[in-house]
Coordinates of C-alpha atoms (C1' of nucleotides) in Angstrom, one line a residue:
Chain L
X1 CA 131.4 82.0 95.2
X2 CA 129.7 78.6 94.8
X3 CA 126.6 79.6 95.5
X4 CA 126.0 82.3 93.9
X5 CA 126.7 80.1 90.6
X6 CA 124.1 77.7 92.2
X7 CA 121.3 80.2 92.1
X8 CA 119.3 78.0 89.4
X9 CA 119.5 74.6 91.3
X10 CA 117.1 73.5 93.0
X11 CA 118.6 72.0 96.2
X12 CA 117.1 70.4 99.5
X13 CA 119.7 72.3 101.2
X14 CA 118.6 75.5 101.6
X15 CA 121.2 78.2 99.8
X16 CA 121.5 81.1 102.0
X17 CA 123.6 83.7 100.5
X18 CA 121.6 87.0 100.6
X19 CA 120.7 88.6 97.2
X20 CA 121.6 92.0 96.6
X21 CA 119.3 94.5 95.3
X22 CA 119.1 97.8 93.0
X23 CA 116.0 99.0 93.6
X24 CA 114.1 100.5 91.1
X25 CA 110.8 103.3 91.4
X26 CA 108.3 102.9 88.6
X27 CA 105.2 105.4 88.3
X28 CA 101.9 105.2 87.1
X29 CA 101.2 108.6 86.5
X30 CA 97.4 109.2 85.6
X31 CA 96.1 112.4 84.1
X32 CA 91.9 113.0 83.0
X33 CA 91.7 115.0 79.9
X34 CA 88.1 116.3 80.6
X35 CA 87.8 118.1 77.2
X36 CA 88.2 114.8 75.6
X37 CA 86.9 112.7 78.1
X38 CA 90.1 110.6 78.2
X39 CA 91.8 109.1 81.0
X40 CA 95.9 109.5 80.4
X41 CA 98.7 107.6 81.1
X42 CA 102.1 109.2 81.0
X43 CA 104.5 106.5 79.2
X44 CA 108.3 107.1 77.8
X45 CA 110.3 105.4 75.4
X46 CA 113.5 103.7 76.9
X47 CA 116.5 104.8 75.5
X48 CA 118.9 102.6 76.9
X49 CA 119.0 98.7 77.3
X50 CA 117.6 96.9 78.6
X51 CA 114.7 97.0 75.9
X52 CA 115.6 99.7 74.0
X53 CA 112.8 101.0 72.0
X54 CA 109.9 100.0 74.0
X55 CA 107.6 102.0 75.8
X56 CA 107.8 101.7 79.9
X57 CA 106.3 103.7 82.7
X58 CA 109.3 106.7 84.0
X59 CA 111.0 105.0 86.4
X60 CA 114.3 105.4 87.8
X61 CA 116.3 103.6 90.3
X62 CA 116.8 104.8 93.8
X63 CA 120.4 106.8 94.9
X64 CA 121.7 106.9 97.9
X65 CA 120.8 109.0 100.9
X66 CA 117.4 108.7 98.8
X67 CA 114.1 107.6 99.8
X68 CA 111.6 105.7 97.7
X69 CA 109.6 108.4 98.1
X70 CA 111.8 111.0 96.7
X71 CA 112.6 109.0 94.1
X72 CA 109.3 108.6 93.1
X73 CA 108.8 112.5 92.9
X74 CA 112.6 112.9 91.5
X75 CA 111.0 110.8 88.2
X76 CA 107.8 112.5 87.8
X77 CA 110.0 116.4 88.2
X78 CA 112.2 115.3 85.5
X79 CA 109.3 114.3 83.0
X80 CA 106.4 116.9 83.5
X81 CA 106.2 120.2 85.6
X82 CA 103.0 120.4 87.5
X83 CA 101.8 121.9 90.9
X84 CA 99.5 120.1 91.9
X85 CA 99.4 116.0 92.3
X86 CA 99.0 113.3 94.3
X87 CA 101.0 110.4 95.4
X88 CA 100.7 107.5 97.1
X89 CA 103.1 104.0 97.0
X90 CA 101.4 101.3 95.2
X91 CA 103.1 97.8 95.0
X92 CA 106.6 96.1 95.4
X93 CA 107.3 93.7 92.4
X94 CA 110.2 91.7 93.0
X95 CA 110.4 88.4 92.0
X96 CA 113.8 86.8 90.5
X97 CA 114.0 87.1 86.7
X98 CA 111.9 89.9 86.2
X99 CA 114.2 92.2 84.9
X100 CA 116.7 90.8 81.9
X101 CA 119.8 92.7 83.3
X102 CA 119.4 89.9 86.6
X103 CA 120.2 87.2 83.7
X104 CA 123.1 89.4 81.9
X105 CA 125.2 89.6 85.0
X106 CA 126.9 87.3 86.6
X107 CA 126.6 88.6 89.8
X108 CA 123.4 87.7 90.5
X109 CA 122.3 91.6 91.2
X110 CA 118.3 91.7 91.1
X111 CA 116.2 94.5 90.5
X112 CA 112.9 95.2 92.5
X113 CA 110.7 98.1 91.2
X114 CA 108.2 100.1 94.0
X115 CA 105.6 100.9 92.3
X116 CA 104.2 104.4 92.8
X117 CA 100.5 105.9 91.6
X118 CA 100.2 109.9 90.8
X119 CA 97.5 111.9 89.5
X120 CA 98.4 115.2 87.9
X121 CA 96.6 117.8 86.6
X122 CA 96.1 117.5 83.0
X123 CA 95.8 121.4 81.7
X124 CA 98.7 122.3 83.9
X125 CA 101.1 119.2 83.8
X126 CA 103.7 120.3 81.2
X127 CA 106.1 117.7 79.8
X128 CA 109.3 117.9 79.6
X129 CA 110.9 116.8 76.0
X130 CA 114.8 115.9 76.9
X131 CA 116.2 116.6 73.4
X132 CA 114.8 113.0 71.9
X133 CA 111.1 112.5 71.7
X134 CA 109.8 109.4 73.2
X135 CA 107.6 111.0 76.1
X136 CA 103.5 110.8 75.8
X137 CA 100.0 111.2 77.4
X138 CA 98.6 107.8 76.3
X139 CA 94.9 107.0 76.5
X140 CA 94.4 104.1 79.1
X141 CA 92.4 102.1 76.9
X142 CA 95.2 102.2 73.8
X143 CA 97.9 101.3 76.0
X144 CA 100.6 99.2 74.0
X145 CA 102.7 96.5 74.9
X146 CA 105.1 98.2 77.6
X147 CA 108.5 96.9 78.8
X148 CA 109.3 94.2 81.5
X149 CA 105.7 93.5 83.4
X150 CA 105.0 97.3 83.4
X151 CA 101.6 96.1 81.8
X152 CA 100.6 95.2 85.1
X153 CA 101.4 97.4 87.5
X154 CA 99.5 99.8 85.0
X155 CA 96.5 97.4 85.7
X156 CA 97.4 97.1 89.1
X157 CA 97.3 101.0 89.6
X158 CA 94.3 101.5 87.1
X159 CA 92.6 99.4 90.0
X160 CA 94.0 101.8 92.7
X161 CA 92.9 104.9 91.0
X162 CA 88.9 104.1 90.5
X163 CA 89.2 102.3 94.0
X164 CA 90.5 106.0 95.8
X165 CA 87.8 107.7 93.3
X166 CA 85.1 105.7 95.5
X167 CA 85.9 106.6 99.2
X168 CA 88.8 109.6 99.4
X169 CA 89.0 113.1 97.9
X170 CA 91.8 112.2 95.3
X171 CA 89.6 113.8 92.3
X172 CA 89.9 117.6 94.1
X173 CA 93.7 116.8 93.8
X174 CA 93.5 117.2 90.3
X175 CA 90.7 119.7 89.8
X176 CA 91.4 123.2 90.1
X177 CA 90.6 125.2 92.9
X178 CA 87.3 126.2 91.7
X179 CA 85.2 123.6 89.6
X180 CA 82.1 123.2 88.7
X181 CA 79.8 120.3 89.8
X182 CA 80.0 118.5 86.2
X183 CA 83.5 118.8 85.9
X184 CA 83.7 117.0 88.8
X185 CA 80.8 114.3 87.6
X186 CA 83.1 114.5 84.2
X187 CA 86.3 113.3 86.1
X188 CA 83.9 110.7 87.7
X189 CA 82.2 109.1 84.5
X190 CA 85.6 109.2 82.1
X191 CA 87.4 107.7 85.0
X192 CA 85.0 104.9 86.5
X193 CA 82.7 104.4 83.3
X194 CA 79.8 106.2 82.9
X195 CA 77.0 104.4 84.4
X196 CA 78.3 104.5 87.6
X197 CA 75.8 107.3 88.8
X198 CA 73.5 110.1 87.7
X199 CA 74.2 113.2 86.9
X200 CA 71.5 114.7 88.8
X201 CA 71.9 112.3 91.9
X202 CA 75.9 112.4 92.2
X203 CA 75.2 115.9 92.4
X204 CA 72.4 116.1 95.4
X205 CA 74.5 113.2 97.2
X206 CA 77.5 115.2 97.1
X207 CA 76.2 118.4 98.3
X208 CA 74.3 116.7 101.0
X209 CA 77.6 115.6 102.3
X210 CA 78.1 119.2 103.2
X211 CA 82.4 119.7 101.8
X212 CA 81.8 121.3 99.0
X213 CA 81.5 125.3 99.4
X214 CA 79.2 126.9 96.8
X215 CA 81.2 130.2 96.3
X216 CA 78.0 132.1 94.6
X217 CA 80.5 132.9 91.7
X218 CA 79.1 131.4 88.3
X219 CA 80.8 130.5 85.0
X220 CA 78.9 130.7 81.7
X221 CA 80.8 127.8 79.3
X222 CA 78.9 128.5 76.1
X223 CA 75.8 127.9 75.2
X224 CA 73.4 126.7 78.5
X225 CA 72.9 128.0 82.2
X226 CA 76.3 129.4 83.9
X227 CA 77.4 127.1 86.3
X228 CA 78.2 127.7 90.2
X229 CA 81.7 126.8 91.3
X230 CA 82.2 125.1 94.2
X231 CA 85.5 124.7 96.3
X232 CA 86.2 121.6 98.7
X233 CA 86.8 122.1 102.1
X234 CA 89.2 119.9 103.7
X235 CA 88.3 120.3 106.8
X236 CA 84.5 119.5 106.6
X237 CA 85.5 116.2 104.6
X238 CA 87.6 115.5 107.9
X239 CA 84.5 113.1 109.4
X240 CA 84.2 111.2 106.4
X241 CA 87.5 109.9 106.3
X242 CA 87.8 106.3 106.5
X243 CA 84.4 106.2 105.8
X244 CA 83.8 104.0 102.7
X245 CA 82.0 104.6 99.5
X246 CA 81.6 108.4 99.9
X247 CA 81.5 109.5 96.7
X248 CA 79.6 106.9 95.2
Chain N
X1 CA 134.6 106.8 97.0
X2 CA 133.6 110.4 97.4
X3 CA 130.1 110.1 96.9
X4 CA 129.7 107.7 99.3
X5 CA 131.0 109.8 102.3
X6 CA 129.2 112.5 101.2
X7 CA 125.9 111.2 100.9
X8 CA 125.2 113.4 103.9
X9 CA 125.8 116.5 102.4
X10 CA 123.0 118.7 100.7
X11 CA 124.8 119.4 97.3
X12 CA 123.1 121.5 94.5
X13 CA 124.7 119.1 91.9
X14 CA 122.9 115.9 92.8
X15 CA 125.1 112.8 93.6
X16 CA 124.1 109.6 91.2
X17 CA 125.7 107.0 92.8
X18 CA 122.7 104.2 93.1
X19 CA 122.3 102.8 96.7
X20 CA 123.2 98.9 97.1
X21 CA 120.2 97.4 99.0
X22 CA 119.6 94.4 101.1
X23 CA 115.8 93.3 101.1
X24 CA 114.0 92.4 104.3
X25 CA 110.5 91.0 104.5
X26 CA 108.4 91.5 107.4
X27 CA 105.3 89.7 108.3
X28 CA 102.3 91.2 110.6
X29 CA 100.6 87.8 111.3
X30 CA 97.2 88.1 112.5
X31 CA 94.6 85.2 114.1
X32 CA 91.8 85.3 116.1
X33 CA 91.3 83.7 119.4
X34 CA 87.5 83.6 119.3
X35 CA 87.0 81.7 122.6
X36 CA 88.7 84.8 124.2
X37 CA 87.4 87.6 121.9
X38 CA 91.0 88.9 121.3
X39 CA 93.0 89.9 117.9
X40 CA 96.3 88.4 118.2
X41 CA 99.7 89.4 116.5
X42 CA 102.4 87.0 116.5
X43 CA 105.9 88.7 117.5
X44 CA 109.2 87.4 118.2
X45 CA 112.4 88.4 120.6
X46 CA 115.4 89.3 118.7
X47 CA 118.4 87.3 119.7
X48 CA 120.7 89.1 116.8
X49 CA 121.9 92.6 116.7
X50 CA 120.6 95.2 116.0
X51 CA 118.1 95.8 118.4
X52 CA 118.7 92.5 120.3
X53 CA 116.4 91.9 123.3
X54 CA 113.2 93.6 121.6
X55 CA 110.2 92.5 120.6
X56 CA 109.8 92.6 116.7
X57 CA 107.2 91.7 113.5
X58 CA 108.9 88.4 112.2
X59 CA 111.0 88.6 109.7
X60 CA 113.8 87.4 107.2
X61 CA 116.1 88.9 104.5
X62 CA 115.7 87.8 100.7
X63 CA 118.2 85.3 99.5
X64 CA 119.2 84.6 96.2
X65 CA 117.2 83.0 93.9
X66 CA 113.9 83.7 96.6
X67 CA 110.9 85.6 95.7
X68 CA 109.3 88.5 98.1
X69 CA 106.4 85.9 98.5
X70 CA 108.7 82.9 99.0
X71 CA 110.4 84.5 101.7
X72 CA 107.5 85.6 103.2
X73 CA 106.2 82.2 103.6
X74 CA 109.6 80.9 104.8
X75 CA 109.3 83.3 107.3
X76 CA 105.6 81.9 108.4
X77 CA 106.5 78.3 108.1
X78 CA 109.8 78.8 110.3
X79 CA 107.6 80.1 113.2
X80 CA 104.5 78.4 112.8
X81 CA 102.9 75.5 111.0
X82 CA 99.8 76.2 110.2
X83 CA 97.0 74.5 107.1
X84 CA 94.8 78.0 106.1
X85 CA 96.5 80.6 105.6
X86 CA 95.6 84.1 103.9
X87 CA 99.2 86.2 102.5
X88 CA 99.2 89.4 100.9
X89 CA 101.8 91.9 100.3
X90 CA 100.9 94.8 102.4
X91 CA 103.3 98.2 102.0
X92 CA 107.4 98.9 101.5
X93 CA 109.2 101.1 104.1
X94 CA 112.4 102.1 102.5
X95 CA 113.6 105.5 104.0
X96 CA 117.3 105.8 104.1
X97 CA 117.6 105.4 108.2
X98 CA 114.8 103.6 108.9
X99 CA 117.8 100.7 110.2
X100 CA 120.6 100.9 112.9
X101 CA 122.9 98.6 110.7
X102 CA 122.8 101.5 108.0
X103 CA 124.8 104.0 109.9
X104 CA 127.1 101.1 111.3
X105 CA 128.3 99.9 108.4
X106 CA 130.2 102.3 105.9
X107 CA 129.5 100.7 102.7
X108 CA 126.5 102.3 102.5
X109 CA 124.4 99.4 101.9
X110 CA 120.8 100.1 102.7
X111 CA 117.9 97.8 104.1
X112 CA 114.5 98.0 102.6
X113 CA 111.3 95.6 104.3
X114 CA 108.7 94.7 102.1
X115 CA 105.9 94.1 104.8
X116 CA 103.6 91.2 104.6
X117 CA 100.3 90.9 106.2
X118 CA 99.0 87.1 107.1
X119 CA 95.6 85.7 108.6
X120 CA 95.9 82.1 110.0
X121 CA 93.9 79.9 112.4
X122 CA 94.2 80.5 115.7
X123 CA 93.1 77.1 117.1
X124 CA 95.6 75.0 114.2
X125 CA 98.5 77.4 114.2
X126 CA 101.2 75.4 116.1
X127 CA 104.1 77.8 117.4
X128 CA 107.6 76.2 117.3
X129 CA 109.5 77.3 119.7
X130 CA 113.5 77.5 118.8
X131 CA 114.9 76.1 121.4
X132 CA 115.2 79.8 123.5
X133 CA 111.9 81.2 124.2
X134 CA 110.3 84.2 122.0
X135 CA 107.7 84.0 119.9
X136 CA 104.5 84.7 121.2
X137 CA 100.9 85.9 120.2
X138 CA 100.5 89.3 121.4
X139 CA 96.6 90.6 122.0
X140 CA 96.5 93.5 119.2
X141 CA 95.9 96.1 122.2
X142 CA 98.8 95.1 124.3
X143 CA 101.6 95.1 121.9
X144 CA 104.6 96.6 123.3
X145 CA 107.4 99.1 121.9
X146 CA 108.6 96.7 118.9
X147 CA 112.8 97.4 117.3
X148 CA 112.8 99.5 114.1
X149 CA 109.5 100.3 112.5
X150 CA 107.3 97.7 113.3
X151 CA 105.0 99.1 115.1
X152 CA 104.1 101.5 112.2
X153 CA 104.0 97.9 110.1
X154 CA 101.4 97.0 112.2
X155 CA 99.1 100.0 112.5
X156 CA 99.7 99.6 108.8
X157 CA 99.0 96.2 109.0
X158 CA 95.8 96.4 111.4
X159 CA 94.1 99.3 108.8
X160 CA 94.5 96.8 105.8
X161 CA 93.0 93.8 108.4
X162 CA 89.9 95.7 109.6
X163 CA 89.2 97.4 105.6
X164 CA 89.9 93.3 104.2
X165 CA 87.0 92.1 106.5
X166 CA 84.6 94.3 105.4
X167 CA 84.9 93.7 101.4
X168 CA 86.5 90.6 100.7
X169 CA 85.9 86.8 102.1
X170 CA 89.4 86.5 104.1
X171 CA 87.2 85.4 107.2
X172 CA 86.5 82.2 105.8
X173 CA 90.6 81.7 105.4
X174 CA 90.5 81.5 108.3
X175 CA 87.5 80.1 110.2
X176 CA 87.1 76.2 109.6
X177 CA 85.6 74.4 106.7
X178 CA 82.2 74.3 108.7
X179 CA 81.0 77.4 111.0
X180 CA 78.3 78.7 112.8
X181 CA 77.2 81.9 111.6
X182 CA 77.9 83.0 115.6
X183 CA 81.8 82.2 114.8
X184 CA 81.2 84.1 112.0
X185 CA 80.2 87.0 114.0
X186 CA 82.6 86.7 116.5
X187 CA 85.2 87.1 114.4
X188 CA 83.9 90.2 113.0
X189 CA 83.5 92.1 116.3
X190 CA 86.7 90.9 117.9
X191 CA 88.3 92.8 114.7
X192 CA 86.2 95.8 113.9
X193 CA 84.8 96.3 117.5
X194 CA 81.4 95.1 118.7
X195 CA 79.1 98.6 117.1
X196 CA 79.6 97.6 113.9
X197 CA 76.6 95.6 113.5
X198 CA 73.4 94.0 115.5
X199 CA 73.6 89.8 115.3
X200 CA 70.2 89.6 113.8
X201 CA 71.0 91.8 111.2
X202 CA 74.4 90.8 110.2
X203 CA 72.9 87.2 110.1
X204 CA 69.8 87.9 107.8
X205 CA 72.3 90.3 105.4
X206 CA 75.0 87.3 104.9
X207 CA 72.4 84.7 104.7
X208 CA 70.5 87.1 102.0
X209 CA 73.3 87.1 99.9
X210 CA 73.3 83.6 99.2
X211 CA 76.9 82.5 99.4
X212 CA 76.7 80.3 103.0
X213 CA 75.3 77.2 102.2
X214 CA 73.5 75.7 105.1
X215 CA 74.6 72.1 105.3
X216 CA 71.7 70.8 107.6
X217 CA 74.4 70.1 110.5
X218 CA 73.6 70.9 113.6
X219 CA 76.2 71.6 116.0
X220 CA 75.3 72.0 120.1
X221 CA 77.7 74.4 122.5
X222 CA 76.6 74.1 125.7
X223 CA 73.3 75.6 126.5
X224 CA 71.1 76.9 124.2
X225 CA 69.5 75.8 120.9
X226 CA 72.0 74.0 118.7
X227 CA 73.5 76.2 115.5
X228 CA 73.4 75.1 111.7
X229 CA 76.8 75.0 110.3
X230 CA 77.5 76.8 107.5
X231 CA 80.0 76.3 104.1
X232 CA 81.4 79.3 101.9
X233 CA 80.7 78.9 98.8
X234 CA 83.2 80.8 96.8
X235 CA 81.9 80.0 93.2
X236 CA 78.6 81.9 94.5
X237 CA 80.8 84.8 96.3
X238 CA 82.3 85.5 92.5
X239 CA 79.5 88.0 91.6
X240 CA 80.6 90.0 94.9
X241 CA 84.0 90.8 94.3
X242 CA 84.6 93.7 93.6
X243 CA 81.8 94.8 94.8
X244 CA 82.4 96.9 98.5
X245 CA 81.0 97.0 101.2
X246 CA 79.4 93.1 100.8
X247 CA 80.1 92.0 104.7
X248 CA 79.0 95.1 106.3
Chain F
dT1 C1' 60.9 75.2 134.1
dC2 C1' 64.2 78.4 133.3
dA3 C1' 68.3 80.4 131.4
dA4 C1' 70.9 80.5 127.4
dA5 C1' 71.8 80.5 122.7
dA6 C1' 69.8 80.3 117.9
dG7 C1' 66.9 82.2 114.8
dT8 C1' 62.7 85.1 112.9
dG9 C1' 59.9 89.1 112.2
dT10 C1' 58.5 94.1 112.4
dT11 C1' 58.8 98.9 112.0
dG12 C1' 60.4 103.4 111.3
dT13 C1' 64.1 105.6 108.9
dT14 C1' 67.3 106.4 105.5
dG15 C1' 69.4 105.9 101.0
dT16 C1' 69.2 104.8 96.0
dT17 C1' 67.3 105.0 91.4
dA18 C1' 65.1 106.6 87.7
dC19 C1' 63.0 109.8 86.1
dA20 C1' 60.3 114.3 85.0
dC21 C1' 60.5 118.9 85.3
dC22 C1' 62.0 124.0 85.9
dC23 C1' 65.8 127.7 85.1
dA24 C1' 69.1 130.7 82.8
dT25 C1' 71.8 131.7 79.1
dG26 C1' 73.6 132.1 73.9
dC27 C1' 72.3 132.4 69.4
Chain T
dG1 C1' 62.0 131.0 70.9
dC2 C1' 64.5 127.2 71.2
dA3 C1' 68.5 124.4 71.9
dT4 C1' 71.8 123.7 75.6
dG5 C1' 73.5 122.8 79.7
dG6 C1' 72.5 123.8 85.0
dG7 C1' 69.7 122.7 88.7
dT8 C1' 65.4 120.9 91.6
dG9 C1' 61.9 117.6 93.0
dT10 C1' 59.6 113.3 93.6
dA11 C1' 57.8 108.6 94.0
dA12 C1' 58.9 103.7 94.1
dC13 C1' 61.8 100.9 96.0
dA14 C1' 65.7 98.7 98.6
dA15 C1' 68.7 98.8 102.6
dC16 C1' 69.5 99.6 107.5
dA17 C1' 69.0 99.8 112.6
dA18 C1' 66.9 98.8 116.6
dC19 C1' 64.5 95.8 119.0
dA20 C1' 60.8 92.5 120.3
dC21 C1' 59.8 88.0 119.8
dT22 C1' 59.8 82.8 119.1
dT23 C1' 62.3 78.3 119.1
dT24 C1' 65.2 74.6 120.8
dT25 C1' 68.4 73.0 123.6
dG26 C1' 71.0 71.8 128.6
dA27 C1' 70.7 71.8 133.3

DNA sequence: TCAAAAGTGTTGTTGTTACACCCATGC
DNA sequence: GCATGGGTGTAACAACAACACTTTTGA
């Protein structure tokens, strides 16, 4: 098989054998502490080669009869149990070399990872220890050095996440049914930074926009004025879809 | 090979045997015709099963050795040559089934298209023509039924075009080096549709931001007063990106 | 001189920002 | 009663939309 030996030369002829691909589904699976005012990462430890003993997003590579899709959701059911999450495909990485087991065989096999992006919810998303630990919430902003370029497809779906803060209803995803306006700002500020917005005018904006049902119920946290929970209501957000810059 | 004839079958213990992939790219190439007010797609007759005798995105597999990118260009550069060009990866459509030669063949090997979305110039972009006829530019609203999935690709592909415009500076990919701010405006309603902004005020919003430098050129069309040209100046864009919403 | 295209200005309306202030509760 | 968090109001300012108007050209 000529050239699949020739892979490495460079060659004014054009090779043309077809590569042949495993493909692989990594997830960046974001979680919002809003206790702690954290925004969470969900990283494992790899147990197997290659790199052994580093810490990588969950990923697994796709079966057959299997679409990305479920693969993506297959990962994230064998690492945490939650109800409620969002998902959404986020990039294809793919270029040759990107993954040492393409240099360790000789048959040329290459790996290309789809990316996915999730946000669970923090108080119910319950993780799943198999046997060995090596499975953790890690705060964004202590990230360590992760396996192959999982570095940045973290940064890449970092970007994703405060982007779909800005214009869709991702956040209510992860809330709970009923929430109260300032867990919602809290979500907001750990999330995007807080000077994005005040408190006082994220709040009017967002009512003024008309999807968030006040249910008259109110919840006293402690010291301080009880609180009125709100709900969202799909179907009066429906007009501001594709509308940019809604919640901001 | 049991697994592999029974990937069909809906099994409580879950079959692990990892699908074997080949790796399309497919490219939804835009340009604007702004003498004719009409978005433009190019597409291309398929003279190769499957789907033979259909209009499709065009499109390549990966070969050995070739990054998603690379053969994403290859593609371009086999149908067109073209100077400007703007490339970005745009969304992966992997479903088991999403192509005919799946079912037909019974290893089992599956076919994934990373999709690719492309600006050019219109008025540079040369086609070559392969000897037999088909590859055309298709106006955006008169596409017809395309082979596999493409014409989900290029919905896709249209949404990412239309949201690109409105945030980021891929116009000036695409218009020449020197423009009026009228081509400029052109462009921008043959895309989004011409309510998205008055002239007058889309003119003294661009100029306000301060990255168009006026280079004292005049330039006379016909009738009427002759225009200034204008220059992007991408060092004084910088501040803006990131930053929605800048062109609209 | 007139139509056509480029370019400027004006005005009412809406949205944003940065606050100050009032309200209801626990301790 | 006072600290604490929830909630309302407002005034200065910036942005936007619609449209009238002026300028410079070719025919």
């Amino acid at each position: 098989m000529p050239g699949r030996t020739q892979k490495k030369l460079v060659d004014s002829a054009p090779q043309r054998i077809l590569a042949d691909f495993k493909v692989g589904v990594d997830n960046v699976i974001f979680s919002v502490d809003t206790d702690q005012n954290r925004l969470l990462v969900l990283l494992v430890m790899r147990h197997e080669e290659p790199c052994i003993g580093q810490w990588s997003l969950p990923g697994t590579l796709v079966r057959q009869g299997e679409s990305l899709e479920d693969a993506a959701y297959r990962v994230l059911s064998e690492k945490i149990r939650v109800e409620n999450l969002y998902l959404e495909q986020l990039y294809t990485f793919g270029g040759p070399d990107r993954d040492p087991r393409e240099a360790s065989t000789s048959y040329g096999v290459r790996y290309l990872s789809v990316s996915h992006f999730a946000l669970v919810r923090y108080v119910e998303a319950e993780l799943i220890a198999d046997g060995v630990s090596g499975i953790a919430w890690y705060p964004m902003h202590q990230v360590p050095k992760l396996a192959f370029d999982h570095n940045q497809i973290l940064e890449y779906g970092y970007r994703r996440l405060r982007n779909k803060l800005e214009y869709s209803p991702v956040a209510f995803e992860v809330l709970p049914e009923l929430f109260t306006l300032n867990d919602l700002y809290q979500l907001y500020t750990t999330v995007l930074g807080d000077n994005f917005s005040d408190y006082s005018n994220f709040r009017s904006r967002l009512l003024k926009l008309g999807f968030l049902q006040d249910t008259g119920v109110k919840v006293s946290r402690g010291a301080g004025r009880p609180a009125t929970l709100y709900r969202f209501d799909a179907n009066a957000f429906a007009p501001f879809k594709d509308k940019p810059l809604v919640f901001i």
